[in-house]
Tab-separated table of C-alpha atoms and ligand atoms in Angstrom:
chain	number	residue	atom	x	y	z
S	1	UNK	CA	0.000	0.000	0.000
S	2	UNK	CA	1.590	3.246	-1.117
S	3	UNK	CA	0.263	6.786	-1.360
S	4	UNK	CA	0.346	8.694	-4.670
S	5	UNK	CA	0.618	12.292	-3.482
S	6	UNK	CA	2.948	14.506	-5.484
S	7	UNK	CA	5.453	13.994	-8.304
S	8	UNK	CA	8.333	14.798	-5.929
S	9	UNK	CA	7.364	11.932	-3.592
S	10	UNK	CA	6.713	9.564	-6.488
S	11	UNK	CA	10.161	10.203	-7.971
S	12	UNK	CA	11.610	9.137	-11.301
S	13	UNK	CA	11.993	5.408	-10.624
S	14	UNK	CA	8.410	4.892	-9.464
S	15	UNK	CA	7.010	7.159	-12.209
S	16	UNK	CA	8.843	5.040	-14.804
S	17	UNK	CA	7.553	1.843	-13.141
S	18	UNK	CA	3.976	3.160	-13.341
S	19	UNK	CA	4.410	4.245	-16.977
S	20	UNK	CA	5.886	0.836	-17.803
S	21	UNK	CA	2.628	-0.802	-16.628
S	22	UNK	CA	0.444	1.285	-18.970
S	23	UNK	CA	0.769	-0.851	-22.156
S	24	UNK	CA	-0.391	-3.919	-20.155
S	25	UNK	CA	-3.360	-1.934	-18.871
S	26	UNK	CA	-4.176	-0.725	-22.384
S	27	UNK	CA	-4.034	-4.336	-23.586
S	28	UNK	CA	-6.573	-5.296	-20.897
S	29	UNK	CA	-8.819	-2.462	-22.074
S	30	UNK	CA	-8.651	-3.791	-25.657
S	31	UNK	CA	-9.899	-7.297	-24.683
S	32	UNK	CA	-13.465	-8.343	-25.486
S	33	UNK	CA	-14.002	-8.556	-21.726
S	34	UNK	CA	-11.945	-5.540	-20.616
S	35	UNK	CA	-11.604	-6.559	-17.006
S	36	UNK	CA	-9.052	-8.460	-14.897
S	37	UNK	CA	-9.114	-9.731	-11.345
S	38	UNK	CA	-5.982	-7.877	-10.174
S	39	UNK	CA	-7.738	-5.818	-7.459
S	40	UNK	CA	-10.618	-8.194	-6.702
S	41	UNK	CA	-11.638	-7.810	-3.061
S	42	UNK	CA	-10.193	-4.281	-2.791
S	43	UNK	CA	-12.287	-1.145	-2.510
S	44	UNK	CA	-11.445	2.266	-3.952
S	45	UNK	CA	-13.358	5.222	-2.463
S	46	UNK	CA	-13.719	8.433	-4.481
S	47	UNK	CA	-13.647	11.563	-2.341
S	48	UNK	CA	-14.128	14.422	-4.791
S	49	UNK	CA	-14.759	17.679	-2.947
S	50	UNK	CA	-14.202	19.746	-6.089
S	51	UNK	CA	-15.847	19.265	-9.490
S	52	UNK	CA	-14.404	16.822	-12.005
S	53	UNK	CA	-15.479	14.951	-15.118
S	54	UNK	CA	-12.402	13.247	-16.569
S	55	UNK	CA	-10.477	12.401	-13.438
S	56	UNK	CA	-13.436	11.085	-11.488
S	57	UNK	CA	-14.847	8.972	-14.330
S	58	UNK	CA	-11.487	7.577	-15.379
S	59	UNK	CA	-10.545	6.582	-11.814
S	60	UNK	CA	-13.919	4.895	-11.550
S	61	UNK	CA	-13.432	3.059	-14.878
S	62	UNK	CA	-9.854	2.137	-13.884
S	63	UNK	CA	-10.926	0.655	-10.540
S	64	UNK	CA	-13.708	-1.375	-12.190
S	65	UNK	CA	-11.404	-2.642	-14.947
S	66	UNK	CA	-9.203	-4.098	-12.197
S	67	UNK	CA	-12.294	-5.592	-10.461
S	68	UNK	CA	-12.040	-3.337	-7.425
S	69	UNK	CA	-15.269	-2.302	-5.745
S	70	UNK	CA	-15.878	1.426	-5.683
S	71	UNK	CA	-17.529	3.807	-3.215
S	72	UNK	CA	-18.476	7.242	-4.402
S	73	UNK	CA	-18.880	10.121	-2.003
S	74	UNK	CA	-20.923	13.117	-3.151
S	75	UNK	CA	-20.304	16.167	-0.980
S	76	UNK	CA	-23.608	17.854	-1.825
S	77	UNK	CA	-25.638	14.919	-0.476
S	78	UNK	CA	-23.316	14.001	2.410
S	79	UNK	CA	-23.322	14.827	6.114
S	80	UNK	CA	-20.771	17.562	5.335
S	81	UNK	CA	-23.935	19.541	4.554
S	82	UNK	CA	-24.809	19.094	8.248
S	83	UNK	CA	-21.429	20.476	9.257
S	84	UNK	CA	-19.359	17.272	9.506
S	85	UNK	CA	-15.679	18.168	9.193
S	86	UNK	CA	-13.306	16.859	6.555
S	87	UNK	CA	-11.401	14.905	9.194
S	88	UNK	CA	-14.566	13.238	10.546
S	89	UNK	CA	-15.666	12.520	6.973
S	90	UNK	CA	-12.332	10.873	6.131
S	91	UNK	CA	-12.349	8.855	9.366
S	92	UNK	CA	-15.955	7.777	8.730
S	93	UNK	CA	-15.220	6.643	5.179
S	94	UNK	CA	-12.045	4.920	6.423
S	95	UNK	CA	-14.074	2.979	9.001
S	96	UNK	CA	-15.907	1.408	6.041
S	97	UNK	CA	-12.611	-0.181	5.075
S	98	UNK	CA	-11.559	1.132	1.638
S	99	UNK	CA	-8.048	0.220	0.498
S	100	UNK	CA	-7.580	3.467	-1.429
S	101	UNK	CA	-9.015	6.968	-1.159
S	102	UNK	CA	-8.871	9.066	-4.334
S	103	UNK	CA	-9.005	12.681	-3.171
S	104	UNK	CA	-9.700	15.941	-5.000
S	105	UNK	CA	-9.956	19.176	-3.031
S	106	UNK	CA	-9.831	22.895	-3.806
S	107	UNK	CA	-7.227	23.455	-1.063
S	108	UNK	CA	-3.556	22.693	-1.610
S	109	UNK	CA	-2.137	20.020	0.696
S	110	UNK	CA	-5.392	18.245	1.607
S	111	UNK	CA	-4.332	14.785	0.276
S	112	UNK	CA	-1.256	14.905	2.558
S	113	UNK	CA	-3.504	15.773	5.498
S	114	UNK	CA	-5.942	12.986	4.572
S	115	UNK	CA	-3.036	10.525	4.505
S	116	UNK	CA	-2.494	11.242	8.215
S	117	UNK	CA	-6.137	10.368	8.997
S	118	UNK	CA	-6.554	7.059	7.168
S	119	UNK	CA	-4.991	3.625	6.828
S	120	UNK	CA	-5.910	3.605	3.126
S	121	UNK	CA	-3.561	4.517	0.267
S	122	UNK	CA	-4.295	8.137	-0.661
S	123	UNK	CA	-4.218	9.072	-4.341
S	124	UNK	CA	-4.117	12.780	-5.158
S	125	UNK	CA	-6.657	13.618	-7.886
S	126	UNK	CA	-5.824	17.343	-7.761
S	127	UNK	CA	-5.294	19.651	-4.758
S	128	UNK	CA	-5.799	23.387	-5.182
S	129	UNK	CA	-3.162	24.978	-7.392
S	130	UNK	CA	-0.600	22.505	-6.062
S	131	UNK	CA	-0.394	19.083	-7.781
S	132	UNK	CA	-2.287	16.787	-10.166
S	133	UNK	CA	0.171	13.889	-10.421
S	134	UNK	CA	-1.990	11.443	-12.371
S	135	UNK	CA	-2.635	14.136	-15.012
S	136	UNK	CA	1.136	14.558	-15.373
S	137	UNK	CA	1.587	10.786	-15.714
S	138	UNK	CA	-1.096	10.499	-18.390
S	139	UNK	CA	0.372	13.519	-20.196
S	140	UNK	CA	3.877	12.004	-20.181
S	141	UNK	CA	2.463	8.760	-21.557
S	142	UNK	CA	0.507	10.658	-24.228
S	143	UNK	CA	3.588	12.645	-25.304
S	144	UNK	CA	5.685	9.485	-25.613
S	145	UNK	CA	2.928	7.775	-27.593
S	146	UNK	CA	2.268	10.739	-29.917
S	147	UNK	CA	5.929	11.545	-30.581
S	148	UNK	CA	6.762	7.811	-30.790
S	149	UNK	CA	9.723	8.189	-28.437
S	150	UNK	CA	10.567	6.711	-25.049
S	151	UNK	CA	13.118	9.398	-24.312
S	152	UNK	CA	11.915	12.934	-23.764
S	153	UNK	CA	15.456	14.234	-23.748
S	154	UNK	CA	15.606	17.117	-26.239
S	155	UNK	CA	11.817	17.385	-26.399
S	156	UNK	CA	10.712	21.016	-25.988
S	157	UNK	CA	7.384	21.562	-24.209
S	158	UNK	CA	5.698	24.981	-24.045
S	159	UNK	CA	3.059	25.275	-21.300
S	160	UNK	CA	0.897	28.277	-22.076
S	161	UNK	CA	-1.530	30.277	-19.974
S	162	UNK	CA	-2.575	30.396	-16.355
S	163	UNK	CA	0.491	28.712	-14.879
S	164	UNK	CA	0.081	30.552	-11.584
S	165	UNK	CA	-3.161	28.763	-10.646
S	166	UNK	CA	-2.388	25.461	-12.353
S	167	UNK	CA	-1.699	22.213	-10.513
S	168	UNK	CA	-1.386	20.597	-13.950
S	169	UNK	CA	1.537	22.899	-14.762
S	170	UNK	CA	3.263	22.240	-11.423
S	171	UNK	CA	3.035	18.442	-11.708
S	172	UNK	CA	3.905	18.454	-15.406
S	173	UNK	CA	6.967	20.659	-14.953
S	174	UNK	CA	8.267	18.330	-12.225
S	175	UNK	CA	7.680	15.134	-14.174
S	176	UNK	CA	8.708	16.418	-17.606
S	177	UNK	CA	12.002	17.719	-16.192
S	178	UNK	CA	12.658	14.358	-14.466
S	179	UNK	CA	12.050	12.634	-17.805
S	180	UNK	CA	14.543	14.919	-19.554
S	181	UNK	CA	12.275	17.340	-21.447
S	182	UNK	CA	12.953	21.055	-21.541
S	183	UNK	CA	10.048	23.319	-20.610
S	184	UNK	CA	9.166	26.921	-21.364
S	185	UNK	CA	6.305	28.565	-19.474
S	186	UNK	CA	4.461	31.157	-21.555
S	187	UNK	CA	2.115	33.566	-19.772
S	188	UNK	CA	1.355	37.204	-19.117
S	189	UNK	CA	3.327	38.221	-16.026
S	190	UNK	CA	0.311	38.163	-13.610
S	191	UNK	CA	-0.234	34.503	-14.560
S	192	UNK	CA	3.415	33.429	-14.147
S	193	UNK	CA	3.929	31.843	-10.709
S	194	UNK	CA	5.951	33.654	-8.077
S	195	UNK	CA	9.436	32.149	-7.809
S	196	UNK	CA	9.392	30.747	-11.371
S	197	UNK	CA	13.181	31.329	-11.477
S	198	UNK	CA	13.558	28.319	-9.162
S	199	UNK	CA	11.535	25.956	-11.351
S	200	UNK	CA	14.382	25.023	-13.717
S	201	UNK	CA	12.426	26.152	-16.774
S	202	UNK	CA	12.480	29.042	-19.233
S	203	UNK	CA	9.794	31.712	-19.064
S	204	UNK	CA	8.407	33.926	-21.803
S	205	UNK	CA	5.556	36.378	-22.210
S	206	UNK	CA	5.292	35.850	-25.969
S	207	UNK	CA	3.728	32.762	-27.527
S	208	UNK	CA	4.754	34.019	-30.972
S	209	UNK	CA	8.420	34.053	-29.924
S	210	UNK	CA	8.450	30.389	-28.855
S	211	UNK	CA	5.760	28.546	-30.836
S	212	UNK	CA	7.974	27.616	-33.795
S	213	UNK	CA	10.473	25.801	-31.540
S	214	UNK	CA	8.027	23.547	-29.686
S	215	UNK	CA	7.431	19.801	-29.979
S	216	UNK	CA	4.503	20.051	-27.572
S	217	UNK	CA	2.195	23.052	-27.225
S	218	UNK	CA	0.353	22.516	-23.920
S	219	UNK	CA	-2.556	24.970	-23.456
S	220	UNK	CA	-3.988	25.606	-19.993
S	221	UNK	CA	-7.409	26.862	-18.992
S	222	UNK	CA	-7.630	30.292	-17.389
S	223	UNK	CA	-8.857	29.079	-13.990
S	224	UNK	CA	-11.253	31.922	-13.178
S	225	UNK	CA	-12.472	30.145	-10.022
S	226	UNK	CA	-8.994	30.543	-8.497
S	227	UNK	CA	-8.310	34.108	-9.618
S	228	UNK	CA	-9.104	36.693	-6.959
S	229	UNK	CA	-9.000	40.472	-6.743
S	230	UNK	CA	-9.835	41.391	-10.352
S	231	UNK	CA	-6.614	39.841	-11.713
S	232	UNK	CA	-8.446	37.797	-14.377
S	233	UNK	CA	-7.187	38.673	-17.856
S	234	UNK	CA	-9.566	40.123	-20.426
S	235	UNK	CA	-10.669	37.108	-22.501
S	236	UNK	CA	-10.299	38.889	-25.867
S	237	UNK	CA	-6.839	40.233	-25.085
S	238	UNK	CA	-5.772	36.847	-23.708
S	239	UNK	CA	-7.008	35.044	-26.822
S	240	UNK	CA	-5.154	37.506	-29.067
S	241	UNK	CA	-1.816	37.087	-27.265
S	242	UNK	CA	-1.941	33.503	-25.969
S	243	UNK	CA	-4.753	31.727	-27.797
S	244	UNK	CA	-4.208	29.177	-30.539
S	245	UNK	CA	-5.566	30.338	-33.915
S	246	UNK	CA	-5.087	29.179	-37.506
S	247	UNK	CA	-2.102	31.496	-38.063
S	248	UNK	CA	-0.337	30.001	-35.023
S	249	UNK	CA	-1.248	26.453	-36.081
S	250	UNK	CA	0.608	27.121	-39.345
S	251	UNK	CA	3.713	28.063	-37.349
S	252	UNK	CA	3.837	24.733	-35.465
S	253	UNK	CA	6.775	22.476	-36.306
S	254	UNK	CA	5.955	19.430	-38.457
S	255	UNK	CA	5.129	16.632	-36.014
S	256	UNK	CA	4.383	19.001	-33.117
S	257	UNK	CA	1.351	18.142	-30.963
S	258	UNK	CA	-1.215	20.260	-29.133
S	259	UNK	CA	-2.449	19.288	-25.644
S	260	UNK	CA	-4.968	20.626	-23.116
S	261	UNK	CA	-5.966	18.939	-19.824
S	262	UNK	CA	-9.599	20.034	-20.189
S	263	UNK	CA	-12.059	21.486	-19.575
S	264	UNK	CA	-11.554	24.079	-22.359
S	265	UNK	CA	-12.830	27.674	-22.256
S	266	UNK	CA	-13.977	27.804	-25.901
S	267	UNK	CA	-12.575	30.755	-27.846
S	268	UNK	CA	-10.131	31.710	-25.086
S	269	UNK	CA	-7.279	29.155	-25.097
S	270	UNK	CA	-8.049	28.251	-28.710
S	271	UNK	CA	-10.277	29.598	-31.453
S	272	UNK	CA	-9.485	26.388	-33.356
S	273	UNK	CA	-11.696	23.385	-32.520
S	274	UNK	CA	-9.245	21.139	-30.634
S	275	UNK	CA	-11.413	18.083	-31.228
S	276	UNK	CA	-10.812	18.432	-34.993
S	277	UNK	CA	-7.303	19.822	-35.162
S	278	UNK	CA	-5.001	17.086	-36.609
S	279	UNK	CA	-2.162	18.062	-34.234
S	280	UNK	CA	-4.416	17.822	-31.173
S	281	UNK	CA	-4.080	14.827	-28.826
S	282	UNK	CA	-6.700	16.068	-26.365
S	283	UNK	CA	-8.892	13.013	-26.988
S	284	UNK	CA	-5.871	10.725	-26.432
S	285	UNK	CA	-5.179	12.450	-23.105
S	286	UNK	CA	-8.713	11.655	-21.934
S	287	UNK	CA	-8.620	8.065	-23.227
S	288	UNK	CA	-5.173	7.445	-21.710
S	289	UNK	CA	-6.552	8.525	-18.338
S	290	UNK	CA	-8.022	5.063	-17.812
S	291	UNK	CA	-4.976	2.792	-18.411
S	292	UNK	CA	-2.677	5.263	-16.657
S	293	UNK	CA	-4.962	5.371	-13.588
S	294	UNK	CA	-5.227	1.566	-13.700
S	295	UNK	CA	-1.420	1.513	-13.500
S	296	UNK	CA	-1.489	4.013	-10.613
S	297	UNK	CA	-4.051	1.980	-8.620
S	298	UNK	CA	-2.176	-1.230	-9.281
S	299	UNK	CA	1.093	0.334	-8.180
S	300	UNK	CA	-0.538	1.762	-5.043
S	301	UNK	CA	-2.413	-1.388	-4.010
S	302	UNK	CA	-0.895	-4.496	-5.522
S	303	UNK	CA	2.493	-3.854	-7.130
S	304	UNK	CA	3.671	-4.621	-10.640
S	305	UNK	CA	3.618	-8.387	-10.031
S	306	UNK	CA	-0.208	-8.616	-9.961
S	307	UNK	CA	-1.621	-11.046	-12.506
S	308	UNK	CA	-3.735	-9.911	-15.467
S	309	UNK	CA	-5.994	-12.988	-15.544
S	310	UNK	CA	-9.533	-12.467	-16.652
S	311	UNK	CA	-12.079	-12.194	-13.904
A	401	LIG	N1	-9.000	19.653	-14.982
A	401	LIG	C1	-7.705	20.164	-14.626
A	401	LIG	C2	-7.616	20.312	-13.122
A	401	LIG	O1	-8.533	19.913	-12.439
A	401	LIG	C3	-7.358	21.403	-15.348
A	401	LIG	C4	-8.380	22.507	-15.233
A	401	LIG	O2	-9.357	22.384	-14.498
A	401	LIG	O3	-8.174	23.518	-15.901
A	401	LIG	O4	-6.622	20.789	-12.649
A	402	CP	N1	-8.090	17.281	-16.528
A	402	CP	C1	-8.908	17.177	-15.461
A	402	CP	O1	-8.486	17.016	-14.319
A	402	CP	O2	-10.241	17.188	-15.773
A	402	CP	P1	-11.439	17.150	-14.715
A	402	CP	O3	-11.316	18.400	-13.894
A	402	CP	O4	-12.664	17.119	-15.573
A	402	CP	O5	-11.270	15.922	-13.877
C-alpha cells in the first residue's frame, strides 16, 4: 500500500515503473471482456470535494477494470452539509474499510492531510493549485505515444496560460524535467507563478516568440475560479496574445502536438476546434486517463507483479 501524493514523492523510478505498466493496462482495455481480477476484493473510495469529469470517471473506470469495488462520495448529499468536518468525513469513510481513497480538493495540501487520517492509500486527484500527479503521468504517456519516443530528452514543451493557478503545470513541470524534457512557461506576467526562477524552466511572455520551436504546445485553462481580486485577464486580449488560432497552427513544427488537460474555455485558449485539429491529442489524453490510472491503482495497491488474468 503506497500513497500517490505529489510527483516529488513519487520520484523518477516509481514514475517510470507506473508508466511501464500502462501498455499492459491498455491491452486489458482492448480485450473483449476488458476486465481483470488484479484488485478483486479491494475497494477504492472516491472523495471528490471539487468538481471533475475526466479524473473522477477515469478513476472509476480504472478501478472497475481491475475488479475493485468502488464507493463514491458526493459532498452535496453528504453529512458535510450538516457540518461534519473533513477529518470526521475521512475517518468515517475509512471505518468502512476502503483500500484506497482518491481525493480531490480545492485546497492545496489536503491529500497529505488525509493521509495522516486514514490507513488507506491516498491518491491525489488534484489539490488546489498545487499538484495533479496522475494528469502529469497520463500527459507524459501521451507525449511518448504521440511523438513515438521513449526518451523525452531534447523534447521542448511549451506550457501556455494560467500557470500561476495550475496544478497541472506544477506536476507536469516536475515530471517532464525528471524525464529529460525542456520546458518553457508562456504567460502574461500576472499569470506566471511567483518564484518561477527556481523551477528550472524558461519563461516567456510571448507565444509568438516560442511557438515555432516547440514539440509540444500545452494549453492551460484560465482558472477563473482561483483568480481573486480582479486579476483575471480580459478574454479577448488573452485570446489575441496567448490563444491558438489558424495562423499560429501554421507556425507549429511538423510533427508538433497540441495538448490541453480540459475542460476548455472555448474561444479563449483556442479559437481552433481542438477536437478536430489534426495536431491535437486532447482526446488521447482523456482516453489514456483510464490505463494510466489503472497503472497508478495497481502500483498503489498491488504492485507490478499482480496477474492480469480475466475475472
Ligand atoms: N481539470 C484540470 C484540473 O482539475 C485542469 C483545469 O481544471 O483547468 O486541474
Ligand atoms: N483534466 C482534469 O483534471 O479534468 P477534470 O477536472 O474534468 O477531472
